[in-house]
Amino acid sequence: MFQIFYEERLITILMFVLLLCSICSRIIIGILYQNMIKEADNMSATKNKALKQCKLKFANCYQLNNRVSNISIFVDKFMNRLKIGPFSYLTLYHLSGQMMMLSVVVAGVGICKSILAGYSIGDILPFYIVSFLGLYLYFAVSAVADIKGRRRILKTNLVDYLENHMANRLAEGGYTEETGAEGIRNEKKEGRTKIELMPMHKEEQELPPEEEKRIFSRSEEKELEELLKEFLTS
């Protein structure tokens, strides 16, 4: 019954590869979103690089503009930039659906080619079976992964943290995380303080004790003496 797969090896391999890539893409994206949701529950101590970058960028924007006018849009832009290698999460999500459709198209090509070669309906039935099972598996995995739902949950958690926690701490000047903008600002302040408190040059700093006590210079003292003599003799 499945001898047709052997006869059409190239079409069969291409069909299964597209099907597996489509399903695996959905699973990977779902796992990544789920991990980020868990990390977002404890954003202050998160180890996720993407979430750390989100906090740092938010802090920088807040410091530069004194606030972030629309946190929801800021989070949307951040999530749209999430990537796996050269591909964003959204690109992989759409490519997954396209690969599933290509798998069905390749199966259709195999069916047409088999019919033209004179195979009976029973011989080409495996292509139909694989196509229907592939579609069922794809939609089942999509429902379990629930990528749109997880993306929505992640956005809600990020907006809640940035708007109700981080923005308040930045407004009060209490954000002192090592990678945060407030920490950078403190370092700049400390740098300016160190510069202001730097010791003067030895020639300017070390003066003789007598010179330190003098109010007038020697030339000014001589002028005063001459004025006093003229005043007394007159």
PDB file of C-alpha atoms in Angstrom:
ATOM      1  CA  MET A   1       0.000   0.000   0.000  1.00  0.00           C
ATOM      2  CA  PHE A   2       2.806   2.417   0.852  1.00  0.00           C
ATOM      3  CA  GLN A   3       4.915   1.375  -2.122  1.00  0.00           C
ATOM      4  CA  ILE A   4       4.010   4.669  -3.759  1.00  0.00           C
ATOM      5  CA  PHE A   5       6.259   6.436  -1.246  1.00  0.00           C
ATOM      6  CA  TYR A   6       9.197   4.410  -2.474  1.00  0.00           C
ATOM      7  CA  GLU A   7       8.342   5.127  -6.095  1.00  0.00           C
ATOM      8  CA  GLU A   8       8.064   8.877  -5.415  1.00  0.00           C
ATOM      9  CA  ARG A   9      10.924   9.204  -2.939  1.00  0.00           C
ATOM     10  CA  LEU A  10      11.773  12.851  -3.632  1.00  0.00           C
ATOM     11  CA  ILE A  11       8.186  14.043  -3.268  1.00  0.00           C
ATOM     12  CA  THR A  12       7.701  11.906  -0.149  1.00  0.00           C
ATOM     13  CA  ILE A  13      10.860  13.228   1.554  1.00  0.00           C
ATOM     14  CA  LEU A  14       9.966  16.833   0.743  1.00  0.00           C
ATOM     15  CA  MET A  15       6.423  16.361   2.028  1.00  0.00           C
ATOM     16  CA  PHE A  16       7.539  14.897   5.385  1.00  0.00           C
ATOM     17  CA  VAL A  17      10.336  17.462   5.853  1.00  0.00           C
ATOM     18  CA  LEU A  18       7.925  20.378   5.358  1.00  0.00           C
ATOM     19  CA  LEU A  19       5.401  18.785   7.681  1.00  0.00           C
ATOM     20  CA  LEU A  20       7.932  18.191  10.474  1.00  0.00           C
ATOM     21  CA  CYS A  21       9.460  21.675  10.131  1.00  0.00           C
ATOM     22  CA  SER A  22       6.013  23.222  10.361  1.00  0.00           C
ATOM     23  CA  ILE A  23       5.063  21.329  13.513  1.00  0.00           C
ATOM     24  CA  CYS A  24       8.467  21.769  15.176  1.00  0.00           C
ATOM     25  CA  SER A  25       8.364  25.523  14.555  1.00  0.00           C
ATOM     26  CA  ARG A  26       5.067  25.815  16.419  1.00  0.00           C
ATOM     27  CA  ILE A  27       6.389  23.739  19.317  1.00  0.00           C
ATOM     28  CA  ILE A  28       9.624  25.762  19.628  1.00  0.00           C
ATOM     29  CA  ILE A  29       7.853  29.123  19.570  1.00  0.00           C
ATOM     30  CA  GLY A  30       5.347  27.923  22.160  1.00  0.00           C
ATOM     31  CA  ILE A  31       8.146  26.731  24.478  1.00  0.00           C
ATOM     32  CA  LEU A  32      10.045  30.020  24.138  1.00  0.00           C
ATOM     33  CA  TYR A  33       6.963  32.084  24.951  1.00  0.00           C
ATOM     34  CA  GLN A  34       6.155  29.849  27.923  1.00  0.00           C
ATOM     35  CA  ASN A  35       9.684  30.263  29.344  1.00  0.00           C
ATOM     36  CA  MET A  36       9.434  34.025  28.977  1.00  0.00           C
ATOM     37  CA  ILE A  37       6.066  34.012  30.759  1.00  0.00           C
ATOM     38  CA  LYS A  38       7.644  32.186  33.710  1.00  0.00           C
ATOM     39  CA  GLU A  39      10.566  34.615  33.809  1.00  0.00           C
ATOM     40  CA  ALA A  40       8.209  37.597  33.554  1.00  0.00           C
ATOM     41  CA  ASP A  41       6.546  36.518  36.812  1.00  0.00           C
ATOM     42  CA  ASN A  42       9.786  37.500  38.572  1.00  0.00           C
ATOM     43  CA  MET A  43      11.157  40.272  36.379  1.00  0.00           C
ATOM     44  CA  SER A  44      13.342  41.801  39.096  1.00  0.00           C
ATOM     45  CA  ALA A  45      15.517  38.652  39.219  1.00  0.00           C
ATOM     46  CA  THR A  46      15.059  37.351  35.667  1.00  0.00           C
ATOM     47  CA  LYS A  47      17.994  35.712  33.872  1.00  0.00           C
ATOM     48  CA  ASN A  48      16.393  35.906  30.438  1.00  0.00           C
ATOM     49  CA  LYS A  49      18.555  38.082  28.164  1.00  0.00           C
ATOM     50  CA  ALA A  50      15.626  39.389  26.140  1.00  0.00           C
ATOM     51  CA  LEU A  51      13.739  40.490  29.253  1.00  0.00           C
ATOM     52  CA  LYS A  52      16.883  42.124  30.656  1.00  0.00           C
ATOM     53  CA  GLN A  53      17.259  44.072  27.427  1.00  0.00           C
ATOM     54  CA  CYS A  54      13.614  45.091  27.672  1.00  0.00           C
ATOM     55  CA  LYS A  55      14.144  46.493  31.186  1.00  0.00           C
ATOM     56  CA  LEU A  56      17.328  48.302  30.209  1.00  0.00           C
ATOM     57  CA  LYS A  57      15.774  49.856  27.107  1.00  0.00           C
ATOM     58  CA  PHE A  58      12.699  50.929  29.074  1.00  0.00           C
ATOM     59  CA  ALA A  59      14.878  52.539  31.738  1.00  0.00           C
ATOM     60  CA  ASN A  60      16.913  54.389  29.119  1.00  0.00           C
ATOM     61  CA  CYS A  61      13.800  55.642  27.329  1.00  0.00           C
ATOM     62  CA  TYR A  62      12.279  56.722  30.630  1.00  0.00           C
ATOM     63  CA  GLN A  63      15.411  58.623  31.645  1.00  0.00           C
ATOM     64  CA  LEU A  64      15.766  60.349  28.271  1.00  0.00           C
ATOM     65  CA  ASN A  65      12.106  61.379  27.930  1.00  0.00           C
ATOM     66  CA  ASN A  66      11.247  61.594  31.670  1.00  0.00           C
ATOM     67  CA  ARG A  67       8.567  58.973  30.985  1.00  0.00           C
ATOM     68  CA  VAL A  68       7.289  56.433  28.430  1.00  0.00           C
ATOM     69  CA  SER A  69       4.024  57.746  27.044  1.00  0.00           C
ATOM     70  CA  ASN A  70       2.587  54.436  25.793  1.00  0.00           C
ATOM     71  CA  ILE A  71       3.962  51.349  27.526  1.00  0.00           C
ATOM     72  CA  SER A  72       1.700  48.989  25.568  1.00  0.00           C
ATOM     73  CA  ILE A  73       3.212  50.094  22.250  1.00  0.00           C
ATOM     74  CA  PHE A  74       6.704  49.868  23.746  1.00  0.00           C
ATOM     75  CA  VAL A  75       6.038  46.226  24.713  1.00  0.00           C
ATOM     76  CA  ASP A  76       4.567  45.450  21.267  1.00  0.00           C
ATOM     77  CA  LYS A  77       7.718  46.769  19.586  1.00  0.00           C
ATOM     78  CA  PHE A  78       9.899  44.741  21.926  1.00  0.00           C
ATOM     79  CA  MET A  79       7.964  41.527  21.259  1.00  0.00           C
ATOM     80  CA  ASN A  80       8.019  42.102  17.497  1.00  0.00           C
ATOM     81  CA  ARG A  81      11.843  42.198  17.654  1.00  0.00           C
ATOM     82  CA  LEU A  82      12.181  38.824  19.399  1.00  0.00           C
ATOM     83  CA  LYS A  83      14.244  36.544  17.171  1.00  0.00           C
ATOM     84  CA  ILE A  84      15.534  33.020  16.740  1.00  0.00           C
ATOM     85  CA  GLY A  85      18.663  33.504  14.685  1.00  0.00           C
ATOM     86  CA  PRO A  86      17.826  35.687  11.668  1.00  0.00           C
ATOM     87  CA  PHE A  87      14.058  35.079  11.965  1.00  0.00           C
ATOM     88  CA  SER A  88      11.654  36.838  14.280  1.00  0.00           C
ATOM     89  CA  TYR A  89       9.046  34.890  16.245  1.00  0.00           C
ATOM     90  CA  LEU A  90       6.286  36.305  14.041  1.00  0.00           C
ATOM     91  CA  THR A  91       8.122  35.316  10.868  1.00  0.00           C
ATOM     92  CA  LEU A  92       8.576  31.747  12.089  1.00  0.00           C
ATOM     93  CA  TYR A  93       4.938  31.634  13.148  1.00  0.00           C
ATOM     94  CA  HIS A  94       3.776  32.546   9.642  1.00  0.00           C
ATOM     95  CA  LEU A  95       6.388  30.346   7.960  1.00  0.00           C
ATOM     96  CA  SER A  96       5.074  27.419   9.967  1.00  0.00           C
ATOM     97  CA  GLY A  97       1.650  27.772   8.355  1.00  0.00           C
ATOM     98  CA  GLN A  98       3.167  28.239   4.915  1.00  0.00           C
ATOM     99  CA  MET A  99       5.284  25.088   5.277  1.00  0.00           C
ATOM    100  CA  MET A 100       2.186  23.126   6.260  1.00  0.00           C
ATOM    101  CA  MET A 101       0.384  24.317   3.145  1.00  0.00           C
ATOM    102  CA  LEU A 102       3.433  23.510   0.999  1.00  0.00           C
ATOM    103  CA  SER A 103       3.419  20.006   2.434  1.00  0.00           C
ATOM    104  CA  VAL A 104      -0.180  19.567   1.269  1.00  0.00           C
ATOM    105  CA  VAL A 105       0.686  21.019  -2.153  1.00  0.00           C
ATOM    106  CA  VAL A 106       3.630  18.611  -2.517  1.00  0.00           C
ATOM    107  CA  ALA A 107       1.318  15.728  -1.603  1.00  0.00           C
ATOM    108  CA  GLY A 108      -1.091  16.940  -4.300  1.00  0.00           C
ATOM    109  CA  VAL A 109       1.745  17.011  -6.824  1.00  0.00           C
ATOM    110  CA  GLY A 110       2.595  13.442  -5.861  1.00  0.00           C
ATOM    111  CA  ILE A 111      -1.034  12.403  -6.353  1.00  0.00           C
ATOM    112  CA  CYS A 112      -1.253  14.052  -9.786  1.00  0.00           C
ATOM    113  CA  LYS A 113       2.028  12.517 -10.881  1.00  0.00           C
ATOM    114  CA  SER A 114       0.930   9.073  -9.697  1.00  0.00           C
ATOM    115  CA  ILE A 115      -2.395   9.358 -11.549  1.00  0.00           C
ATOM    116  CA  LEU A 116      -0.589  10.334 -14.748  1.00  0.00           C
ATOM    117  CA  ALA A 117       1.728   7.345 -14.268  1.00  0.00           C
ATOM    118  CA  GLY A 118      -1.303   5.041 -14.230  1.00  0.00           C
ATOM    119  CA  TYR A 119      -1.536   4.239 -10.510  1.00  0.00           C
ATOM    120  CA  SER A 120      -4.939   3.339  -9.092  1.00  0.00           C
ATOM    121  CA  ILE A 121      -6.807   5.181  -6.310  1.00  0.00           C
ATOM    122  CA  GLY A 122      -5.720   2.531  -3.826  1.00  0.00           C
ATOM    123  CA  ASP A 123      -2.065   3.105  -4.727  1.00  0.00           C
ATOM    124  CA  ILE A 124      -2.182   6.862  -4.214  1.00  0.00           C
ATOM    125  CA  LEU A 125      -4.289   6.644  -1.039  1.00  0.00           C
ATOM    126  CA  PRO A 126      -1.198   7.022   1.272  1.00  0.00           C
ATOM    127  CA  PHE A 127      -0.729  10.600   0.044  1.00  0.00           C
ATOM    128  CA  TYR A 128      -4.274  11.433   1.141  1.00  0.00           C
ATOM    129  CA  ILE A 129      -3.789   9.716   4.480  1.00  0.00           C
ATOM    130  CA  VAL A 130      -0.534  11.566   5.238  1.00  0.00           C
ATOM    131  CA  SER A 131      -2.034  14.899   4.174  1.00  0.00           C
ATOM    132  CA  PHE A 132      -5.087  14.564   6.433  1.00  0.00           C
ATOM    133  CA  LEU A 133      -3.070  13.231   9.374  1.00  0.00           C
ATOM    134  CA  GLY A 134      -0.514  16.013   8.904  1.00  0.00           C
ATOM    135  CA  LEU A 135      -3.223  18.670   8.947  1.00  0.00           C
ATOM    136  CA  TYR A 136      -4.808  17.162  12.047  1.00  0.00           C
ATOM    137  CA  LEU A 137      -1.456  16.983  13.855  1.00  0.00           C
ATOM    138  CA  TYR A 138      -0.600  20.536  12.839  1.00  0.00           C
ATOM    139  CA  PHE A 139      -3.853  22.007  14.168  1.00  0.00           C
ATOM    140  CA  ALA A 140      -3.642  19.894  17.314  1.00  0.00           C
ATOM    141  CA  VAL A 141      -0.127  21.152  18.080  1.00  0.00           C
ATOM    142  CA  SER A 142      -1.210  24.721  17.287  1.00  0.00           C
ATOM    143  CA  ALA A 143      -4.077  24.432  19.765  1.00  0.00           C
ATOM    144  CA  VAL A 144      -1.808  23.059  22.504  1.00  0.00           C
ATOM    145  CA  ALA A 145       0.965  25.593  21.871  1.00  0.00           C
ATOM    146  CA  ASP A 146      -1.591  28.442  21.752  1.00  0.00           C
ATOM    147  CA  ILE A 147       1.043  30.917  20.567  1.00  0.00           C
ATOM    148  CA  LYS A 148      -1.363  33.859  20.292  1.00  0.00           C
ATOM    149  CA  GLY A 149      -2.659  33.237  23.804  1.00  0.00           C
ATOM    150  CA  ARG A 150       0.840  32.971  25.274  1.00  0.00           C
ATOM    151  CA  ARG A 151       1.934  36.095  23.444  1.00  0.00           C
ATOM    152  CA  ARG A 152      -1.060  37.913  24.938  1.00  0.00           C
ATOM    153  CA  ILE A 153      -0.208  36.679  28.456  1.00  0.00           C
ATOM    154  CA  LEU A 154       3.440  37.728  28.086  1.00  0.00           C
ATOM    155  CA  LYS A 155       2.420  41.197  26.925  1.00  0.00           C
ATOM    156  CA  THR A 156       0.065  41.580  29.893  1.00  0.00           C
ATOM    157  CA  ASN A 157       2.789  40.578  32.360  1.00  0.00           C
ATOM    158  CA  LEU A 158       5.350  42.939  30.824  1.00  0.00           C
ATOM    159  CA  VAL A 159       2.964  45.903  30.701  1.00  0.00           C
ATOM    160  CA  ASP A 160       1.960  45.267  34.319  1.00  0.00           C
ATOM    161  CA  TYR A 161       5.561  45.149  35.524  1.00  0.00           C
ATOM    162  CA  LEU A 162       6.790  48.157  33.543  1.00  0.00           C
ATOM    163  CA  GLU A 163       3.776  50.342  34.286  1.00  0.00           C
ATOM    164  CA  ASN A 164       3.024  49.458  37.905  1.00  0.00           C
ATOM    165  CA  HIS A 165       6.475  48.641  39.276  1.00  0.00           C
ATOM    166  CA  MET A 166       9.420  49.820  37.217  1.00  0.00           C
ATOM    167  CA  ALA A 167       7.960  53.172  36.141  1.00  0.00           C
ATOM    168  CA  ASN A 168       7.177  54.039  39.772  1.00  0.00           C
ATOM    169  CA  ARG A 169      10.682  53.127  40.911  1.00  0.00           C
ATOM    170  CA  LEU A 170      12.223  55.175  38.115  1.00  0.00           C
ATOM    171  CA  ALA A 171      10.046  58.145  39.018  1.00  0.00           C
ATOM    172  CA  GLU A 172      11.179  57.864  42.644  1.00  0.00           C
ATOM    173  CA  GLY A 173      14.818  57.288  41.644  1.00  0.00           C
ATOM    174  CA  GLY A 174      14.885  53.850  43.245  1.00  0.00           C
ATOM    175  CA  TYR A 175      15.910  51.775  40.249  1.00  0.00           C
ATOM    176  CA  THR A 176      19.504  50.794  41.041  1.00  0.00           C
ATOM    177  CA  GLU A 177      19.914  47.583  39.070  1.00  0.00           C
ATOM    178  CA  GLU A 178      23.482  47.096  37.787  1.00  0.00           C
ATOM    179  CA  THR A 179      22.415  47.211  34.156  1.00  0.00           C
ATOM    180  CA  GLY A 180      19.787  49.901  34.660  1.00  0.00           C
ATOM    181  CA  ALA A 181      19.898  53.473  33.506  1.00  0.00           C
ATOM    182  CA  GLU A 182      19.662  54.704  37.092  1.00  0.00           C
ATOM    183  CA  GLY A 183      22.837  52.852  37.922  1.00  0.00           C
ATOM    184  CA  ILE A 184      24.531  54.423  34.914  1.00  0.00           C
ATOM    185  CA  ARG A 185      23.356  57.841  36.012  1.00  0.00           C
ATOM    186  CA  ASN A 186      24.704  57.256  39.521  1.00  0.00           C
ATOM    187  CA  GLU A 187      28.034  56.202  38.079  1.00  0.00           C
ATOM    188  CA  LYS A 188      28.164  59.444  36.084  1.00  0.00           C
ATOM    189  CA  LYS A 189      27.364  61.432  39.225  1.00  0.00           C
ATOM    190  CA  GLU A 190      30.039  59.595  41.165  1.00  0.00           C
ATOM    191  CA  GLY A 191      32.476  60.278  38.331  1.00  0.00           C
ATOM    192  CA  ARG A 192      31.742  64.003  38.460  1.00  0.00           C
ATOM    193  CA  THR A 193      32.132  64.001  42.246  1.00  0.00           C
ATOM    194  CA  LYS A 194      35.497  62.286  41.975  1.00  0.00           C
ATOM    195  CA  ILE A 195      36.624  64.842  39.425  1.00  0.00           C
ATOM    196  CA  GLU A 196      35.510  67.718  41.630  1.00  0.00           C
ATOM    197  CA  LEU A 197      37.283  66.244  44.637  1.00  0.00           C
ATOM    198  CA  MET A 198      40.550  65.563  42.825  1.00  0.00           C
ATOM    199  CA  PRO A 199      43.551  67.170  44.579  1.00  0.00           C
ATOM    200  CA  MET A 200      45.034  70.288  43.027  1.00  0.00           C
ATOM    201  CA  HIS A 201      48.484  70.487  41.524  1.00  0.00           C
ATOM    202  CA  LYS A 202      51.269  70.511  44.100  1.00  0.00           C
ATOM    203  CA  GLU A 203      52.361  73.995  43.116  1.00  0.00           C
ATOM    204  CA  GLU A 204      48.842  75.312  43.699  1.00  0.00           C
ATOM    205  CA  GLN A 205      48.086  73.188  46.742  1.00  0.00           C
ATOM    206  CA  GLU A 206      51.262  73.482  48.778  1.00  0.00           C
ATOM    207  CA  LEU A 207      51.800  77.111  49.876  1.00  0.00           C
ATOM    208  CA  PRO A 208      54.088  78.411  52.597  1.00  0.00           C
ATOM    209  CA  PRO A 209      52.326  78.990  55.919  1.00  0.00           C
ATOM    210  CA  GLU A 210      53.151  82.712  55.874  1.00  0.00           C
ATOM    211  CA  GLU A 211      51.690  83.156  52.377  1.00  0.00           C
ATOM    212  CA  GLU A 212      48.493  81.393  53.432  1.00  0.00           C
ATOM    213  CA  LYS A 213      48.025  83.880  56.331  1.00  0.00           C
ATOM    214  CA  ARG A 214      48.644  86.991  54.199  1.00  0.00           C
ATOM    215  CA  ILE A 215      45.599  89.007  53.247  1.00  0.00           C
ATOM    216  CA  PHE A 216      47.478  91.465  51.006  1.00  0.00           C
ATOM    217  CA  SER A 217      50.391  90.837  48.707  1.00  0.00           C
ATOM    218  CA  ARG A 218      53.826  92.374  49.385  1.00  0.00           C
ATOM    219  CA  SER A 219      53.410  95.039  46.686  1.00  0.00           C
ATOM    220  CA  GLU A 220      50.061  96.031  48.164  1.00  0.00           C
ATOM    221  CA  GLU A 221      51.628  96.283  51.643  1.00  0.00           C
ATOM    222  CA  LYS A 222      54.331  98.636  50.334  1.00  0.00           C
ATOM    223  CA  GLU A 223      51.739 100.867  48.714  1.00  0.00           C
ATOM    224  CA  LEU A 224      49.788 100.982  51.971  1.00  0.00           C
ATOM    225  CA  GLU A 225      52.933 101.904  53.912  1.00  0.00           C
ATOM    226  CA  GLU A 226      53.708 104.771  51.533  1.00  0.00           C
ATOM    227  CA  LEU A 227      50.149 106.055  51.761  1.00  0.00           C
ATOM    228  CA  LEU A 228      50.284 105.967  55.570  1.00  0.00           C
ATOM    229  CA  LYS A 229      53.608 107.887  55.588  1.00  0.00           C
ATOM    230  CA  GLU A 230      52.219 110.593  53.305  1.00  0.00           C
ATOM    231  CA  PHE A 231      49.103 110.816  55.480  1.00  0.00           C
ATOM    232  CA  LEU A 232      51.137 111.138  58.703  1.00  0.00           C
ATOM    233  CA  THR A 233      53.627 113.711  57.328  1.00  0.00           C
ATOM    234  CA  SER A 234      50.971 115.873  55.797  1.00  0.00           C
TER     235      SER A 234
END
